Coordinates of C-alpha atoms in Angstrom, one line a residue:
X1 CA -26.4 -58.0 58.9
X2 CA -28.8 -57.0 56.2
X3 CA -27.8 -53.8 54.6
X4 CA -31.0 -51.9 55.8
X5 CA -30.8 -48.3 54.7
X6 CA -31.3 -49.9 50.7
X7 CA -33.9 -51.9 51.3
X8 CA -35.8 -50.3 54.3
X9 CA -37.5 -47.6 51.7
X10 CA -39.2 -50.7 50.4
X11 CA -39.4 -53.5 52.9
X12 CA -39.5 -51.8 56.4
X13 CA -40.8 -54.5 57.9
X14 CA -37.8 -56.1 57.5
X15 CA -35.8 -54.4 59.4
X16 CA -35.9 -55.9 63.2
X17 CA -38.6 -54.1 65.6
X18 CA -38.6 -53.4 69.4
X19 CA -35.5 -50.4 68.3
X20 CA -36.1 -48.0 71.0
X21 CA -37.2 -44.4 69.6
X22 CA -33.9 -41.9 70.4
X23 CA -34.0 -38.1 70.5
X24 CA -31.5 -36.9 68.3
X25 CA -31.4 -32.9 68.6
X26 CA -33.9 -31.3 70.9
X27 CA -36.4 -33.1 72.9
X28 CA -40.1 -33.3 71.9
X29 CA -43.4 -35.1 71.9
X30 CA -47.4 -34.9 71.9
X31 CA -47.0 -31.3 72.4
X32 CA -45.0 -30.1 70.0
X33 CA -47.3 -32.8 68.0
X34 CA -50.2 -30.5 68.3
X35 CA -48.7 -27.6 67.7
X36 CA -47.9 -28.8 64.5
X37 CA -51.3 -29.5 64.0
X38 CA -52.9 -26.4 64.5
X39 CA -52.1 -24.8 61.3
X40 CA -52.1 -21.3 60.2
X41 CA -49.8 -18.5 61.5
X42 CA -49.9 -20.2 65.1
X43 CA -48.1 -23.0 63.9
X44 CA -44.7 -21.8 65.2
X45 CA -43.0 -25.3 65.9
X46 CA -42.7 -28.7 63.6
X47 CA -41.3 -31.8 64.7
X48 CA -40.2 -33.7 61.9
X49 CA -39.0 -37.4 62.2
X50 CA -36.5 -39.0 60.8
X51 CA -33.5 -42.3 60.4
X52 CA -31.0 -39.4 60.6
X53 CA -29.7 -41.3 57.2
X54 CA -27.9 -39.4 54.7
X55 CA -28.3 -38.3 51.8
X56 CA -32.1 -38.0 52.7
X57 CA -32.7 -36.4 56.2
X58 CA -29.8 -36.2 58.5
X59 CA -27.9 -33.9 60.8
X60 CA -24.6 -32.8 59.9
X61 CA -22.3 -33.3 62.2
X62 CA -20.0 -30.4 62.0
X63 CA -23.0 -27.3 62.2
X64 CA -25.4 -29.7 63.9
X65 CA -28.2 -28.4 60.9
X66 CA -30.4 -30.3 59.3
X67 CA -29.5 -31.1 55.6
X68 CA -30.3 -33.9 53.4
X69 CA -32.7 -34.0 50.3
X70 CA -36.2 -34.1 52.4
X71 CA -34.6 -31.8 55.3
X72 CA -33.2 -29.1 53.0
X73 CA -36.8 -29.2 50.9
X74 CA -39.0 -29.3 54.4
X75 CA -36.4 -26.2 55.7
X76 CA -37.2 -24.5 52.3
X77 CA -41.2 -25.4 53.2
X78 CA -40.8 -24.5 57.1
X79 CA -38.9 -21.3 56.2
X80 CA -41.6 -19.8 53.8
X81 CA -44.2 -20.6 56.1
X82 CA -42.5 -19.1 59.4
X83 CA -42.2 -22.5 61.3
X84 CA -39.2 -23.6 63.4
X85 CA -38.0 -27.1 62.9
X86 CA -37.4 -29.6 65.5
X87 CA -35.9 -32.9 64.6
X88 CA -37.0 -36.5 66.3
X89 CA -34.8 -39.4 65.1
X90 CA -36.1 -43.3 65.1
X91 CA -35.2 -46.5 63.5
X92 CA -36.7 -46.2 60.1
X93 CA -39.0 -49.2 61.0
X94 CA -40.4 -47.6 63.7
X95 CA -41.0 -43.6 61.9
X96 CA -44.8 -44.5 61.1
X97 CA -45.4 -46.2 64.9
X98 CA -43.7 -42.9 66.8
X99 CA -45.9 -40.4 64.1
X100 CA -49.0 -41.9 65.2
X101 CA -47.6 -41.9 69.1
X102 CA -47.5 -37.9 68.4
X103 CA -43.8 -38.0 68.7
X104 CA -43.8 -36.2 65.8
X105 CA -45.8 -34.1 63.2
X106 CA -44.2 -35.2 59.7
X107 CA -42.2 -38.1 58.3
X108 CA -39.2 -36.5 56.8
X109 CA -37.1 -39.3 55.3
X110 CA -37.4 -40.8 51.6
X111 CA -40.4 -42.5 52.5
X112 CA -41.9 -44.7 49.7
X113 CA -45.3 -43.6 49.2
X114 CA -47.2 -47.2 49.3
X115 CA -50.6 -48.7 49.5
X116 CA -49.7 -50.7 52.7
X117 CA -48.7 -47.3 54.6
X118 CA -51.6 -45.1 53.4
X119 CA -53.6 -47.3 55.4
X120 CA -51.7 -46.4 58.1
X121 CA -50.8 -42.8 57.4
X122 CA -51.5 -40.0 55.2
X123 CA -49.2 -39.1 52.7
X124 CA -48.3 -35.5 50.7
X125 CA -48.5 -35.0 47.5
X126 CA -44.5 -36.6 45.9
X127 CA -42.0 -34.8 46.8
X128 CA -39.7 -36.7 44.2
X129 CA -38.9 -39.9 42.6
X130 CA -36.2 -42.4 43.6
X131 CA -35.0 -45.8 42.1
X132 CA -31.8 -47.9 41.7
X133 CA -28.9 -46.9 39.6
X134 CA -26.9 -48.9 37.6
X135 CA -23.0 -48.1 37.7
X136 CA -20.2 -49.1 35.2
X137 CA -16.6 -48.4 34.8
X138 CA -16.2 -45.1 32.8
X139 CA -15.3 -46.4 29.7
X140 CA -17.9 -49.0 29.5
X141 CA -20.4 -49.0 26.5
X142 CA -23.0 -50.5 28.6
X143 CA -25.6 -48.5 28.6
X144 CA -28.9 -50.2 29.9
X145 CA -30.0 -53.2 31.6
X146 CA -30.9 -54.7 27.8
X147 CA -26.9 -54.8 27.5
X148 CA -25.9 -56.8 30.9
X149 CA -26.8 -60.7 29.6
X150 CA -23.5 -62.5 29.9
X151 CA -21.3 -60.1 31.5
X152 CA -20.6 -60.0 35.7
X153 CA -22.7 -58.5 37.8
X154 CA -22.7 -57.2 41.3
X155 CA -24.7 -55.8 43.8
X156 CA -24.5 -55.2 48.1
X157 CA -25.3 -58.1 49.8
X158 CA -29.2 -58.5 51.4
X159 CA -30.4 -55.8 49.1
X160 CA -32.8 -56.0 47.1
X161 CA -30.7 -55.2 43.8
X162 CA -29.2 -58.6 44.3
X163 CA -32.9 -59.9 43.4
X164 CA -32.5 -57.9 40.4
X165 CA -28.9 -58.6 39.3
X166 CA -30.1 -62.2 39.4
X167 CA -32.6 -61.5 37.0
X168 CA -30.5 -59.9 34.3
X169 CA -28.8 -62.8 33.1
X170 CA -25.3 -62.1 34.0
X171 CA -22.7 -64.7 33.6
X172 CA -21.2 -64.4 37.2
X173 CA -23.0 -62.6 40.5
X174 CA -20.5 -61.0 42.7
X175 CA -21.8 -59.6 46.4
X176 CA -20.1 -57.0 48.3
X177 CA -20.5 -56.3 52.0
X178 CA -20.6 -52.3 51.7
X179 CA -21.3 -49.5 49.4
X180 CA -17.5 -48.8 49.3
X181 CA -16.7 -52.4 48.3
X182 CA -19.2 -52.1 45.6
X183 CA -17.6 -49.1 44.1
X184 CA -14.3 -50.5 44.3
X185 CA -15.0 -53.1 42.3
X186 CA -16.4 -51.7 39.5
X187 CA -13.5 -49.0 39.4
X188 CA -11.2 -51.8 39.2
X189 CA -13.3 -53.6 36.7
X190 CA -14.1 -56.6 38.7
X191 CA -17.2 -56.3 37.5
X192 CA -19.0 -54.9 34.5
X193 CA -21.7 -53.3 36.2
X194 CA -23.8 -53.0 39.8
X195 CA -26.9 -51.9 40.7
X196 CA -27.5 -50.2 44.2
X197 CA -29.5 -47.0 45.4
X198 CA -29.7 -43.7 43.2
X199 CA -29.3 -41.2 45.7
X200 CA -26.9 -43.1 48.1
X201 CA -24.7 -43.5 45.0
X202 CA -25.5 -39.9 43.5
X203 CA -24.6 -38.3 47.0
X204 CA -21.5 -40.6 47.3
X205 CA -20.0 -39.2 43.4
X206 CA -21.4 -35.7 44.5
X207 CA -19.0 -35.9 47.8
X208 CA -16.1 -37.4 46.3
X209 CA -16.2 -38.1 42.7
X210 CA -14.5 -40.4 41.0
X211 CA -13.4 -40.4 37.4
X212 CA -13.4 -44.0 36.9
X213 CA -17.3 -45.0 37.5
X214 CA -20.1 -43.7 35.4
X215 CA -23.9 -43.5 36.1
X216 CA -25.9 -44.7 33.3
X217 CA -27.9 -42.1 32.1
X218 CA -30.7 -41.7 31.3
X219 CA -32.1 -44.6 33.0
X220 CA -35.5 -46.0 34.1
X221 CA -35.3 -48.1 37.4
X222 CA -36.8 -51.1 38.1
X223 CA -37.8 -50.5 41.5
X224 CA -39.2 -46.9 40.9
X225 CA -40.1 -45.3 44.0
X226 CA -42.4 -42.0 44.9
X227 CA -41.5 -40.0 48.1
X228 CA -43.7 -38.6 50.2
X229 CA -44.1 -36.8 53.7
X230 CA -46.4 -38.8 56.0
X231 CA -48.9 -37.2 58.7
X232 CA -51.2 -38.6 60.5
X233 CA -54.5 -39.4 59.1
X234 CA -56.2 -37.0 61.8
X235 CA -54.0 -34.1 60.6
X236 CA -55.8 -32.9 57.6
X237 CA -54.7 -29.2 58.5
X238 CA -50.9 -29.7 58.0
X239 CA -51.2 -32.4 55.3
X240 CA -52.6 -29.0 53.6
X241 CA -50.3 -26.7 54.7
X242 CA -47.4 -29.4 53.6
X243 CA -48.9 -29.4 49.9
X244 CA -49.4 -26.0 49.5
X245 CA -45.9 -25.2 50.9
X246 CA -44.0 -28.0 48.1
X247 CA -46.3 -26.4 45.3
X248 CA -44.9 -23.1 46.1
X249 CA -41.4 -24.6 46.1
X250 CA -41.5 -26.9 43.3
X251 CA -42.3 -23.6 41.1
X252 CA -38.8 -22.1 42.4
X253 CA -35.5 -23.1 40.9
X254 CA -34.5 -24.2 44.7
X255 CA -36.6 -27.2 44.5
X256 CA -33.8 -28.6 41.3
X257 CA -31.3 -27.3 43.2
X258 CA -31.7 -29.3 46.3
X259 CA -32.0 -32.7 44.4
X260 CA -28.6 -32.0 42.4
X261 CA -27.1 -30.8 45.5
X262 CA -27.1 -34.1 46.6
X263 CA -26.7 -35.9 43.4
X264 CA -30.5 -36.2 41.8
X265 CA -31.6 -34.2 39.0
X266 CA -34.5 -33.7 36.4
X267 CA -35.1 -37.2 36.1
X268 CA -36.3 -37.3 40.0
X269 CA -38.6 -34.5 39.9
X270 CA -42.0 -35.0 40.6
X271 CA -44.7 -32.7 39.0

């Protein structure tokens, strides 16, 4: 099966339909949906939806809290505006058709801000920036994908960084069925280098790093990608109340924080 959580960001659509919407930790729906609607100091409840994919927006399974890179920064948003937090979880593919449904109040989930979806949804201001990363062994010299022409390549199957490693000129193409395969190959230096998601593999090093793989730093992605929250177009008051609350936290030193907790960093800030 397509490997979905690396290419959903960018190609929803191809991810199948007809997924039935689940409720993940507390029930909710067109009511809680207007009451995060209503703005102001009466906005006491907002249902957020996500995948429930790490590292973005997922709940751990141990405290049952919400964590992730878009759930710790919408706490931090929630908690300095007095909101509670419910969570609704969907297939990814189907986050947009529940928000609009009034399942939920806010798209929470590494969502690519794109021209296809504004039509459908507005978007926050960026929350942060996302691309692919490129991984070598730890004593490679490789340092950019200038250097790759001739040397083996590898990426995780039905992603789009296979598109990409195809491009780069390599001299041999290996796929791997999972992220862990993927790793292991470059740590035993089956490959020279591989190309897969920045946070994914950020958050993997962050919780349990490994000596023998290095990310290629600095680096400028080829699939670049802008997160936002999404609301519905109707919801002008929260889409507001959502801006001014990221402002507020993008001028603390929590908003860094939270992107290297999970293995970003200056790079993926957004202004």
């Amino acid at each position: 099966m397509m490997n979905t959580k690396m290419l959903r960001r960018r190609f929803a659509a191809l991810v199948p339909m007809g997924i039935v919407v689940a409720l993940a930790m507390t029930a909710c729906g067109s009511g809680a949906s207007s009451g995060g609607s209503t703005g102001g100091t009466e906005q006491k409840t907002l249902t957020i939806a996500t995948s429930n994919d790490a590292p973005f927006s997922f709940t751990d399974q141990a405290s049952g809290d919400l964590k992730g890179i878009d759930g710790d920064m919408i706490k931090a948003i929630a908690d300095a505006k007095g909101w509670k937090i419910k969570v609704f979880t969907s297939e990814f593919a189907t986050l947009i058709a529940a928000l609009n449904a009034k399942k939920a109040d806010v798209i929470v989930d590494a969502m690519y801000i794109t021209d296809d979806r504004k039509k459908q949804i507005n978007f926050t201001d960026p929350w942060y920036t996302e691309g692919e990363a490129m991984v070598v062994p730890a004593d490679s010299t490789l340092a950019s994908r200038d250097d790759v022409k001739g040397k083996v390549l590898g990426a995780q199957t039905g992603t789009v960084f296979k598109d990409l490693v195809d491009s780069l000129g390599g001299s041999q193409v290996k796929l791997f069925d999972s992220q862990a395969a993927l790793l292991a190959a470059v740590e035993n230096k089956q490959v020279d280098a591989v190309f897969t998601d920045s946070a994914v593999i950020g958050y993997s090093l962050v919780q349990k790093p490994n000596p023998k793989l290095k990310l290629v730093q600095p680096y400028k992605p080829y699939y670049p990608g802008i997160i936002g929250a999404g609301v519905r177009k109707d919801d002008s008051q929260l889409l507001q109340d959502l801006n001014s609350g990221l402002a507020d936290l993008k001028k603390t030193p929590k908003y860094l924080e939270i992107l290297k907790k999970y293995g970003l960093g200056e790079a993926n800030m957004s202004k």
